[in-house]
């Protein structure tokens, strides 16, 4: 069976992290929770739920994802697929099976779980999230003829293709950087519609004005940077 490893960046997700871990299908070989400088019991709850827990004290979504990849490299693991999912329980972890299916059965390089409007719980995405996703994907279509409709964080990618992307963003731009680099390298990709619900707790990005502004700036800067390369 082809090995799947899940990476979950987590900052103060003590109330939700165990739910996420327990609902991930059992066909994955390892669940890595990267405790991103939490001040609550996120790490303890994740470990009790059966995850491998890492610590990354530099705050930032990208820092946490990079820490997970560094651990995989240092332990000489060689998975076939890496899955990223948030620790806030807004996704439906059991849909991992649906997200990895195009890779396993159709040899697709990357799959985005697209938060389809018809499948989203009312209020699960803020107006700024909805607009930001529309703008980013519109610009990617305009500049790169991309078919993306979402920057959804629930995603799967072949491990060797992920390494080839040389990911570098440390904060808010991780998801869009991955998608842009997949486009530039002409890797194959697709989206699958996924359900989405209100998260447990308050978002550290879309739940604050500062977070929304910085995320928007970072995402747009990546798009415009790649549009002139």
CSV table of C-alpha atoms in Angstrom, one decimal:
chain,number,residue,atom,x,y,z
A,1,UNK,CA,0.0,0.0,0.0
A,2,UNK,CA,1.3,3.5,-0.9
A,3,UNK,CA,2.2,5.4,2.2
A,4,UNK,CA,0.3,8.5,3.2
A,5,UNK,CA,1.5,11.0,5.8
A,6,UNK,CA,-0.8,13.8,7.1
A,7,UNK,CA,0.6,17.1,8.4
A,8,UNK,CA,-1.6,19.3,10.6
A,9,UNK,CA,-0.3,22.8,11.5
A,10,UNK,CA,-1.9,23.7,14.8
A,11,UNK,CA,-1.9,26.9,17.0
A,12,UNK,CA,-4.1,26.8,20.0
A,13,UNK,CA,-6.5,24.1,18.7
A,14,UNK,CA,-6.8,22.2,22.0
A,15,UNK,CA,-10.6,21.9,21.6
A,16,UNK,CA,-10.6,20.6,18.1
A,17,UNK,CA,-7.3,18.7,17.4
A,18,UNK,CA,-8.4,15.3,18.8
A,19,UNK,CA,-11.6,15.4,16.7
A,20,UNK,CA,-9.5,16.0,13.6
A,21,UNK,CA,-7.0,13.2,14.4
A,22,UNK,CA,-9.7,10.6,15.3
A,23,UNK,CA,-11.7,11.2,12.1
A,24,UNK,CA,-8.7,10.8,9.7
A,25,UNK,CA,-9.0,7.4,7.9
A,26,UNK,CA,-6.9,4.7,9.4
A,27,UNK,CA,-5.1,3.9,6.1
A,28,UNK,CA,-2.6,6.7,6.7
A,29,UNK,CA,0.7,5.7,8.1
A,30,UNK,CA,1.4,8.7,10.3
A,31,UNK,CA,-0.4,11.9,11.5
A,32,UNK,CA,2.0,14.7,12.3
A,33,UNK,CA,0.7,17.6,14.3
A,34,UNK,CA,3.1,20.6,14.3
A,35,UNK,CA,2.4,22.6,17.5
A,36,UNK,CA,3.1,26.1,16.3
A,37,UNK,CA,3.8,27.8,19.7
A,38,UNK,CA,0.5,27.1,21.2
A,39,UNK,CA,-0.3,28.3,24.7
A,40,UNK,CA,-3.0,25.7,25.5
A,41,UNK,CA,-3.0,21.9,25.6
A,42,UNK,CA,-2.9,21.4,21.8
A,43,UNK,CA,0.2,19.3,22.0
A,44,UNK,CA,-1.0,17.1,24.9
A,45,UNK,CA,-4.3,16.5,23.3
A,46,UNK,CA,-2.8,15.7,19.9
A,47,UNK,CA,-0.4,13.2,21.5
A,48,UNK,CA,-3.2,11.6,23.5
A,49,UNK,CA,-5.1,11.1,20.2
A,50,UNK,CA,-2.2,9.2,18.7
A,51,UNK,CA,-0.4,11.8,16.6
A,52,UNK,CA,3.3,12.5,16.3
A,53,UNK,CA,3.7,15.9,17.8
A,54,UNK,CA,6.5,18.3,16.7
A,55,UNK,CA,7.2,21.8,18.1
A,56,UNK,CA,7.8,24.8,15.9
A,57,UNK,CA,8.1,28.0,17.9
A,58,UNK,CA,8.3,30.4,14.9
A,59,UNK,CA,4.7,31.3,14.4
A,60,UNK,CA,3.4,30.9,10.9
A,61,UNK,CA,1.5,28.4,8.8
A,62,UNK,CA,4.4,27.9,6.4
A,63,UNK,CA,6.9,27.5,9.3
A,64,UNK,CA,4.7,24.7,10.7
A,65,UNK,CA,4.3,22.9,7.3
A,66,UNK,CA,8.1,23.2,6.7
A,67,UNK,CA,8.8,21.7,10.1
A,68,UNK,CA,6.7,18.7,9.2
A,69,UNK,CA,8.5,18.2,6.0
A,70,UNK,CA,11.9,18.6,7.7
A,71,UNK,CA,10.9,15.9,10.2
A,72,UNK,CA,10.0,13.5,7.3
A,73,UNK,CA,13.3,14.2,5.6
A,74,UNK,CA,15.4,13.7,8.7
A,75,UNK,CA,13.7,10.5,9.6
A,76,UNK,CA,14.4,9.2,6.1
A,77,UNK,CA,10.7,8.5,5.5
A,78,UNK,CA,9.6,8.3,1.9
A,79,UNK,CA,5.8,8.6,1.7
A,80,UNK,CA,4.0,8.6,-1.6
A,81,UNK,CA,1.5,11.3,-0.6
A,82,UNK,CA,1.5,14.2,1.8
A,83,UNK,CA,-1.9,15.5,3.0
A,84,UNK,CA,-2.3,18.9,4.6
A,85,UNK,CA,-5.4,19.6,6.7
A,86,UNK,CA,-6.1,22.3,9.3
A,87,UNK,CA,-6.5,21.5,13.0
A,88,UNK,CA,-9.6,23.6,13.6
A,89,UNK,CA,-12.1,20.9,12.6
A,90,UNK,CA,-13.6,23.0,9.8
A,91,UNK,CA,-12.9,20.2,7.2
A,92,UNK,CA,-14.3,16.7,7.3
A,93,UNK,CA,-11.2,14.6,7.8
A,94,UNK,CA,-12.9,11.4,6.6
A,95,UNK,CA,-12.9,13.1,3.1
A,96,UNK,CA,-9.2,12.5,2.9
A,97,UNK,CA,-10.0,9.3,1.0
A,98,UNK,CA,-11.8,11.4,-1.7
A,99,UNK,CA,-8.9,13.8,-1.9
A,100,UNK,CA,-6.1,11.2,-2.4
A,101,UNK,CA,-8.2,9.2,-4.9
A,102,UNK,CA,-7.1,11.1,-8.0
A,103,UNK,CA,-3.5,10.6,-7.1
A,104,UNK,CA,-3.9,6.9,-6.3
A,105,UNK,CA,-6.1,6.0,-9.3
A,106,UNK,CA,-5.4,8.7,-12.0
A,107,UNK,CA,-1.8,9.6,-11.2
A,108,UNK,CA,-2.6,13.2,-10.6
A,109,UNK,CA,0.2,15.2,-8.9
A,110,UNK,CA,-1.8,17.5,-6.6
A,111,UNK,CA,-5.4,17.6,-5.4
A,112,UNK,CA,-7.1,20.6,-3.8
A,113,UNK,CA,-10.2,20.1,-1.6
A,114,UNK,CA,-12.4,22.8,-3.0
A,115,UNK,CA,-14.8,24.2,-0.5
A,116,UNK,CA,-17.9,24.1,-2.8
A,117,UNK,CA,-20.5,26.7,-2.0
A,118,UNK,CA,-23.3,24.2,-2.1
A,119,UNK,CA,-21.5,22.0,0.5
A,120,UNK,CA,-20.4,24.8,2.9
A,121,UNK,CA,-22.2,25.4,6.1
A,122,UNK,CA,-23.6,28.9,6.3
A,123,UNK,CA,-21.1,31.2,8.0
A,124,UNK,CA,-18.2,28.8,7.7
A,125,UNK,CA,-16.2,31.1,5.5
A,126,UNK,CA,-16.0,34.9,6.2
A,127,UNK,CA,-16.8,37.4,3.4
A,128,UNK,CA,-13.2,38.3,3.2
A,129,UNK,CA,-12.2,34.6,2.7
A,130,UNK,CA,-14.8,34.2,0.0
A,131,UNK,CA,-13.7,37.4,-1.8
A,132,UNK,CA,-10.0,36.6,-1.3
A,133,UNK,CA,-10.4,33.1,-2.8
A,134,UNK,CA,-12.3,34.5,-5.7
A,135,UNK,CA,-9.8,37.2,-6.4
A,136,UNK,CA,-6.7,34.9,-6.1
A,137,UNK,CA,-8.2,32.2,-8.3
A,138,UNK,CA,-9.4,34.7,-10.9
A,139,UNK,CA,-5.9,36.2,-11.1
A,140,UNK,CA,-4.4,32.7,-11.5
A,141,UNK,CA,-6.9,32.0,-14.3
A,142,UNK,CA,-6.1,35.4,-15.9
A,143,UNK,CA,-2.3,35.1,-15.7
A,144,UNK,CA,-1.8,31.3,-16.0
A,145,UNK,CA,-5.0,29.9,-17.4
A,146,UNK,CA,-5.4,28.0,-14.2
A,147,UNK,CA,-8.6,26.0,-13.3
A,148,UNK,CA,-8.4,26.5,-9.5
A,149,UNK,CA,-11.5,27.7,-7.8
A,150,UNK,CA,-10.2,27.7,-4.2
A,151,UNK,CA,-7.0,27.9,-2.1
A,152,UNK,CA,-8.4,25.3,0.2
A,153,UNK,CA,-5.9,24.1,2.8
A,154,UNK,CA,-7.2,20.5,2.8
A,155,UNK,CA,-5.0,19.1,0.0
A,156,UNK,CA,-2.9,16.2,-1.1
A,157,UNK,CA,0.3,16.1,-3.2
A,158,UNK,CA,2.8,13.5,-4.2
A,159,UNK,CA,5.8,13.7,-1.9
A,160,UNK,CA,8.4,13.8,-4.7
A,161,UNK,CA,6.5,16.6,-6.5
A,162,UNK,CA,6.2,18.6,-3.2
A,163,UNK,CA,10.0,18.4,-2.7
A,164,UNK,CA,10.5,19.6,-6.3
A,165,UNK,CA,8.5,22.7,-5.5
A,166,UNK,CA,11.2,23.9,-3.0
A,167,UNK,CA,8.5,25.5,-0.8
A,168,UNK,CA,9.7,28.5,1.1
A,169,UNK,CA,6.7,30.7,2.3
A,170,UNK,CA,6.8,30.9,6.1
A,171,UNK,CA,3.3,32.4,6.8
A,172,UNK,CA,0.1,33.1,4.9
A,173,UNK,CA,1.3,32.4,1.4
A,174,UNK,CA,1.9,28.7,1.7
A,175,UNK,CA,-1.2,27.4,-0.1
A,176,UNK,CA,-1.0,29.8,-3.1
A,177,UNK,CA,2.8,29.3,-3.4
A,178,UNK,CA,2.2,25.6,-3.8
A,179,UNK,CA,-0.5,26.1,-6.5
A,180,UNK,CA,1.6,28.7,-8.4
A,181,UNK,CA,4.6,26.4,-8.4
A,182,UNK,CA,2.5,23.5,-9.6
A,183,UNK,CA,1.3,25.6,-12.5
A,184,UNK,CA,4.9,26.8,-13.3
A,185,UNK,CA,6.2,23.3,-13.3
A,186,UNK,CA,3.3,22.0,-15.3
A,187,UNK,CA,2.4,19.3,-12.8
A,188,UNK,CA,-1.0,17.8,-13.1
A,189,UNK,CA,-3.7,18.9,-10.7
A,190,UNK,CA,-7.4,18.8,-10.0
A,191,UNK,CA,-9.9,19.8,-7.4
A,192,UNK,CA,-12.5,17.7,-5.6
A,193,UNK,CA,-15.5,19.3,-3.9
A,194,UNK,CA,-15.4,19.0,-0.1
A,195,UNK,CA,-17.8,19.9,2.7
A,196,UNK,CA,-16.8,22.7,5.1
A,197,UNK,CA,-18.2,23.7,8.5
A,198,UNK,CA,-17.7,26.4,11.1
A,199,UNK,CA,-14.4,25.9,12.8
A,200,UNK,CA,-14.0,25.4,16.5
A,201,UNK,CA,-12.6,28.6,18.0
A,202,UNK,CA,-11.7,31.8,16.3
A,203,UNK,CA,-9.5,31.9,13.1
A,204,UNK,CA,-6.1,33.4,13.6
A,205,UNK,CA,-6.1,34.7,10.1
A,206,UNK,CA,-9.6,35.4,8.7
A,207,UNK,CA,-11.0,36.0,12.2
A,208,UNK,CA,-9.0,39.2,12.6
A,209,UNK,CA,-8.7,42.3,10.5
A,210,UNK,CA,-4.9,42.3,10.7
A,211,UNK,CA,-4.7,38.6,9.8
A,212,UNK,CA,-7.0,39.1,6.8
A,213,UNK,CA,-5.0,42.0,5.5
A,214,UNK,CA,-1.6,40.4,5.8
A,215,UNK,CA,-2.9,37.1,4.3
A,216,UNK,CA,-4.3,39.1,1.3
A,217,UNK,CA,-1.1,41.0,0.8
A,218,UNK,CA,1.0,37.8,0.9
A,219,UNK,CA,-1.3,35.9,-1.5
A,220,UNK,CA,-1.4,38.7,-4.0
A,221,UNK,CA,2.4,39.3,-3.8
A,222,UNK,CA,3.0,35.6,-4.7
A,223,UNK,CA,0.6,35.8,-7.7
A,224,UNK,CA,2.1,39.1,-9.1
A,225,UNK,CA,5.7,37.8,-8.5
A,226,UNK,CA,5.0,34.7,-10.6
A,227,UNK,CA,3.1,36.6,-13.2
A,228,UNK,CA,6.2,38.6,-14.2
A,229,UNK,CA,8.7,35.6,-14.1
